[in-house]
Amino acid sequence: MKTVVGCLLNFRSAWEAAEPAMHLAPHFKPPRNPVLYLKPANTWRSSGEDIVLPAGVDEVEVGATLGVVLGRSCARVREADALAFIAGFRTVNDVTVPHATILRPPIKQKCRDSFCPMGPVVPTSQVGSPDRLALRAYLNGELRLSEDTGNLIRPVARLLAEVTDFMTLEAGDVLLVGVPAGLPRARAGDRVAVEIDGVGRVENTIRSEGGTP
């Protein structure tokens, strides 16, 4: 894995929550293309490892999302062919510092150390359609979010086609399909989990920076 690319505003609920602000300065209109950001290697963690709450940050959003894992190099792929380039899927917690800015890559809010716990890769043959998957987020064992990838504005094949129209993704790279609105917020000491039917569960504890692992 070399790159993890995320997409903003791809769940209908997230788009609808942000849509009024899209018509204000500095953009004055909704985006026509995917709004992307990166989750660099310093963010990558596995289930069971701590998520570190940076100094000065009181809480983070639990970003339940599906990770699409590429099986081979993918550039300018057609939507009709896109699913053939996928090797599997991962359950991902796209952890984010809460913020009000939209339509700009939230690098400072998304790229902190430990802010991208990911589950193991599950082959496509074991998952079925990526556009009909239920995903859930839990806070201290309590269900706090329930969504479905059927509510994506850009389904997986279309998103992959639009992203690779200008950007090559390599084998092992991960494309995050987006997070819905209403993400639960967690603080130091909380136990958070993201679960996707057929793909798995990733669970981590939040601790303060400098706290005992």
mmCIF file of C-alpha atoms in Angstrom, residues 26-202:
data_model
loop_
_atom_site.group_PDB
_atom_site.id
_atom_site.type_symbol
_atom_site.label_atom_id
_atom_site.label_comp_id
_atom_site.label_asym_id
_atom_site.label_seq_id
_atom_site.Cartn_x
_atom_site.Cartn_y
_atom_site.Cartn_z
ATOM 1 C CA PRO A 26 -15.442 31.510 -1.876
ATOM 2 C CA HIS A 27 -16.944 28.922 -4.275
ATOM 3 C CA PHE A 28 -20.577 29.995 -4.872
ATOM 4 C CA LYS A 29 -21.512 26.641 -6.438
ATOM 5 C CA PRO A 30 -21.358 22.920 -5.645
ATOM 6 C CA PRO A 31 -18.317 20.932 -6.828
ATOM 7 C CA ARG A 32 -18.715 18.984 -10.060
ATOM 8 C CA ASN A 33 -15.806 16.600 -9.444
ATOM 9 C CA PRO A 34 -14.864 14.448 -6.431
ATOM 10 C CA VAL A 35 -13.352 16.453 -3.562
ATOM 11 C CA LEU A 36 -10.326 14.405 -2.473
ATOM 12 C CA TYR A 37 -7.757 14.280 0.317
ATOM 13 C CA LEU A 38 -5.011 11.891 1.448
ATOM 14 C CA LYS A 39 -4.476 9.785 4.549
ATOM 15 C CA PRO A 40 -0.652 9.454 4.603
ATOM 16 C CA ALA A 41 1.309 6.601 6.143
ATOM 17 C CA ASN A 42 1.608 8.267 9.564
ATOM 18 C CA THR A 43 -2.174 7.863 9.958
ATOM 19 C CA TRP A 44 -2.319 4.130 9.225
ATOM 20 C CA ARG A 45 -3.083 1.815 12.136
ATOM 21 C CA SER A 46 -4.643 -1.608 12.695
ATOM 22 C CA SER A 47 -7.598 -2.675 14.785
ATOM 23 C CA GLY A 48 -6.596 -2.740 18.459
ATOM 24 C CA GLU A 49 -4.001 0.027 18.220
ATOM 25 C CA ASP A 50 -4.685 3.299 20.020
ATOM 26 C CA ILE A 51 -5.972 6.412 18.289
ATOM 27 C CA VAL A 52 -4.025 9.337 19.736
ATOM 28 C CA LEU A 53 -5.940 12.507 20.561
ATOM 29 C CA PRO A 54 -3.528 15.374 19.817
ATOM 30 C CA ALA A 55 -2.768 18.009 22.434
ATOM 31 C CA GLY A 56 -5.333 20.789 22.258
ATOM 32 C CA VAL A 57 -7.977 18.591 20.614
ATOM 33 C CA ASP A 58 -10.907 17.561 22.826
ATOM 34 C CA GLU A 59 -12.728 15.159 20.506
ATOM 35 C CA VAL A 60 -12.626 13.477 17.091
ATOM 36 C CA GLU A 61 -15.223 12.203 14.642
ATOM 37 C CA VAL A 62 -15.553 8.443 14.119
ATOM 38 C CA GLY A 63 -15.463 8.251 10.318
ATOM 39 C CA ALA A 64 -17.124 4.990 9.311
ATOM 40 C CA THR A 65 -16.211 4.233 5.699
ATOM 41 C CA LEU A 66 -15.469 1.525 3.159
ATOM 42 C CA GLY A 67 -11.956 1.188 1.773
ATOM 43 C CA VAL A 68 -11.682 -0.042 -1.821
ATOM 44 C CA VAL A 69 -8.391 -1.898 -2.377
ATOM 45 C CA LEU A 70 -6.892 -1.892 -5.874
ATOM 46 C CA GLY A 71 -5.616 -5.164 -7.284
ATOM 47 C CA ARG A 72 -3.595 -3.670 -10.128
ATOM 48 C CA SER A 73 -2.547 -0.349 -11.583
ATOM 49 C CA CYS A 74 -5.597 1.684 -12.489
ATOM 50 C CA ALA A 75 -5.542 4.738 -14.789
ATOM 51 C CA ARG A 76 -8.372 6.234 -16.858
ATOM 52 C CA VAL A 77 -10.492 3.180 -16.246
ATOM 53 C CA ARG A 78 -14.046 3.155 -17.608
ATOM 54 C CA GLU A 79 -16.876 2.899 -15.106
ATOM 55 C CA ALA A 80 -18.067 -0.292 -16.794
ATOM 56 C CA ASP A 81 -14.661 -1.904 -16.199
ATOM 57 C CA ALA A 82 -13.778 -0.401 -12.824
ATOM 58 C CA LEU A 83 -14.892 -3.241 -10.536
ATOM 59 C CA ALA A 84 -12.482 -5.627 -12.279
ATOM 60 C CA PHE A 85 -9.562 -3.595 -10.897
ATOM 61 C CA ILE A 86 -10.618 -4.112 -7.278
ATOM 62 C CA ALA A 87 -8.901 -6.809 -5.210
ATOM 63 C CA GLY A 88 -10.914 -6.395 -2.034
ATOM 64 C CA PHE A 89 -12.295 -4.126 0.657
ATOM 65 C CA ARG A 90 -11.336 -2.904 4.128
ATOM 66 C CA THR A 91 -13.298 -1.493 7.032
ATOM 67 C CA VAL A 92 -11.817 1.928 7.788
ATOM 68 C CA ASN A 93 -12.210 4.542 10.520
ATOM 69 C CA ASP A 94 -11.455 7.860 8.816
ATOM 70 C CA VAL A 95 -10.796 9.762 12.051
ATOM 71 C CA THR A 96 -11.120 13.551 11.778
ATOM 72 C CA VAL A 97 -10.865 16.587 14.030
ATOM 73 C CA PRO A 98 -14.289 18.291 13.802
ATOM 74 C CA HIS A 99 -14.201 21.364 11.557
ATOM 75 C CA ALA A 100 -16.537 23.625 9.609
ATOM 76 C CA THR A 101 -14.561 23.997 6.380
ATOM 77 C CA ILE A 102 -15.883 22.217 3.297
ATOM 78 C CA LEU A 103 -14.682 21.928 -0.307
ATOM 79 C CA ARG A 104 -11.044 22.230 0.745
ATOM 80 C CA PRO A 105 -8.812 19.303 1.688
ATOM 81 C CA PRO A 106 -8.896 19.147 5.519
ATOM 82 C CA ILE A 107 -5.279 18.026 5.808
ATOM 83 C CA LYS A 108 -4.658 19.286 9.350
ATOM 84 C CA GLN A 109 -7.874 17.691 10.565
ATOM 85 C CA LYS A 110 -7.450 14.301 8.850
ATOM 86 C CA CYS A 111 -3.713 13.615 8.689
ATOM 87 C CA ARG A 112 -2.734 13.357 12.359
ATOM 88 C CA ASP A 113 -0.803 10.322 13.578
ATOM 89 C CA SER A 114 -3.059 7.253 14.047
ATOM 90 C CA PHE A 115 -6.065 8.834 12.285
ATOM 91 C CA CYS A 116 -6.738 5.948 9.864
ATOM 92 C CA PRO A 117 -7.265 2.549 11.510
ATOM 93 C CA MET A 118 -7.972 -0.125 8.889
ATOM 94 C CA GLY A 119 -9.107 -3.715 9.044
ATOM 95 C CA PRO A 120 -7.637 -6.536 6.971
ATOM 96 C CA VAL A 121 -8.349 -6.837 3.251
ATOM 97 C CA VAL A 122 -11.347 -9.027 2.431
ATOM 98 C CA PRO A 123 -11.373 -10.355 -1.182
ATOM 99 C CA THR A 124 -14.116 -9.154 -3.502
ATOM 100 C CA SER A 125 -15.345 -12.740 -3.892
ATOM 101 C CA GLN A 126 -16.369 -12.731 -0.220
ATOM 102 C CA VAL A 127 -18.135 -9.372 -0.260
ATOM 103 C CA GLY A 128 -20.423 -9.132 -3.270
ATOM 104 C CA SER A 129 -21.653 -5.741 -4.461
ATOM 105 C CA PRO A 130 -19.843 -2.835 -2.747
ATOM 106 C CA ASP A 131 -22.911 -0.662 -3.327
ATOM 107 C CA ARG A 132 -25.167 -2.589 -0.958
ATOM 108 C CA LEU A 133 -23.181 -2.751 2.262
ATOM 109 C CA ALA A 134 -24.454 -1.711 5.685
ATOM 110 C CA LEU A 135 -21.953 0.157 7.839
ATOM 111 C CA ARG A 136 -22.166 1.112 11.494
ATOM 112 C CA ALA A 137 -20.215 3.108 14.070
ATOM 113 C CA TYR A 138 -20.152 2.343 17.782
ATOM 114 C CA LEU A 139 -19.093 4.426 20.771
ATOM 115 C CA ASN A 140 -18.336 2.439 23.938
ATOM 116 C CA GLY A 141 -20.401 -0.451 22.609
ATOM 117 C CA GLU A 142 -23.436 1.686 21.737
ATOM 118 C CA LEU A 143 -24.604 1.907 18.123
ATOM 119 C CA ARG A 144 -24.331 5.575 17.148
ATOM 120 C CA LEU A 145 -24.476 5.527 13.345
ATOM 121 C CA SER A 146 -26.093 3.263 10.746
ATOM 122 C CA GLU A 147 -25.719 3.843 6.999
ATOM 123 C CA ASP A 148 -25.557 1.981 3.699
ATOM 124 C CA THR A 149 -23.295 2.318 0.672
ATOM 125 C CA GLY A 150 -26.450 2.324 -1.425
ATOM 126 C CA ASN A 151 -26.640 5.996 -0.426
ATOM 127 C CA LEU A 152 -23.416 6.987 -2.176
ATOM 128 C CA ILE A 153 -23.742 9.786 -4.726
ATOM 129 C CA ARG A 154 -20.949 8.208 -6.742
ATOM 130 C CA PRO A 155 -21.142 4.414 -6.457
ATOM 131 C CA VAL A 156 -17.828 2.613 -6.192
ATOM 132 C CA ALA A 157 -17.282 2.007 -9.936
ATOM 133 C CA ARG A 158 -18.144 5.586 -10.878
ATOM 134 C CA LEU A 159 -15.957 7.032 -8.124
ATOM 135 C CA LEU A 160 -13.013 4.892 -9.191
ATOM 136 C CA ALA A 161 -13.471 5.938 -12.829
ATOM 137 C CA GLU A 162 -13.627 9.648 -11.977
ATOM 138 C CA VAL A 163 -10.603 9.553 -9.659
ATOM 139 C CA THR A 164 -8.407 7.554 -12.053
ATOM 140 C CA ASP A 165 -9.327 9.877 -14.906
ATOM 141 C CA PHE A 166 -6.541 12.151 -13.628
ATOM 142 C CA MET A 167 -4.692 10.052 -11.034
ATOM 143 C CA THR A 168 -3.137 6.585 -11.293
ATOM 144 C CA LEU A 169 -3.789 4.252 -8.382
ATOM 145 C CA GLU A 170 -1.432 1.318 -7.866
ATOM 146 C CA ALA A 171 -2.013 -2.221 -6.632
ATOM 147 C CA GLY A 172 -2.654 -2.139 -2.891
ATOM 148 C CA ASP A 173 -3.752 1.500 -2.809
ATOM 149 C CA VAL A 174 -6.993 2.243 -0.962
ATOM 150 C CA LEU A 175 -9.807 4.557 -2.052
ATOM 151 C CA LEU A 176 -12.156 5.620 0.756
ATOM 152 C CA VAL A 177 -15.705 6.087 -0.544
ATOM 153 C CA GLY A 178 -16.649 8.840 1.928
ATOM 154 C CA VAL A 179 -18.337 9.254 5.298
ATOM 155 C CA PRO A 180 -21.997 10.082 6.029
ATOM 156 C CA ALA A 181 -23.321 13.005 8.050
ATOM 157 C CA GLY A 182 -23.926 12.715 11.769
ATOM 158 C CA LEU A 183 -20.644 11.055 12.726
ATOM 159 C CA PRO A 184 -20.332 10.248 16.441
ATOM 160 C CA ARG A 185 -17.670 12.111 18.384
ATOM 161 C CA ALA A 186 -15.247 10.441 20.761
ATOM 162 C CA ARG A 187 -12.976 11.640 23.555
ATOM 163 C CA ALA A 188 -9.971 10.237 25.410
ATOM 164 C CA GLY A 189 -10.859 6.966 27.089
ATOM 165 C CA ASP A 190 -13.628 6.079 24.630
ATOM 166 C CA ARG A 191 -13.707 2.828 22.720
ATOM 167 C CA VAL A 192 -14.770 3.259 19.084
ATOM 168 C CA ALA A 193 -15.611 0.729 16.394
ATOM 169 C CA VAL A 194 -16.574 0.694 12.727
ATOM 170 C CA GLU A 195 -18.304 -2.343 11.257
ATOM 171 C CA ILE A 196 -19.285 -3.218 7.680
ATOM 172 C CA ASP A 197 -21.361 -6.259 6.775
ATOM 173 C CA GLY A 198 -19.204 -8.837 5.036
ATOM 174 C CA VAL A 199 -16.036 -6.782 5.423
ATOM 175 C CA GLY A 200 -15.381 -6.776 9.151
ATOM 176 C CA ARG A 201 -14.871 -4.620 12.208
ATOM 177 C CA VAL A 202 -12.093 -2.301 13.323
#
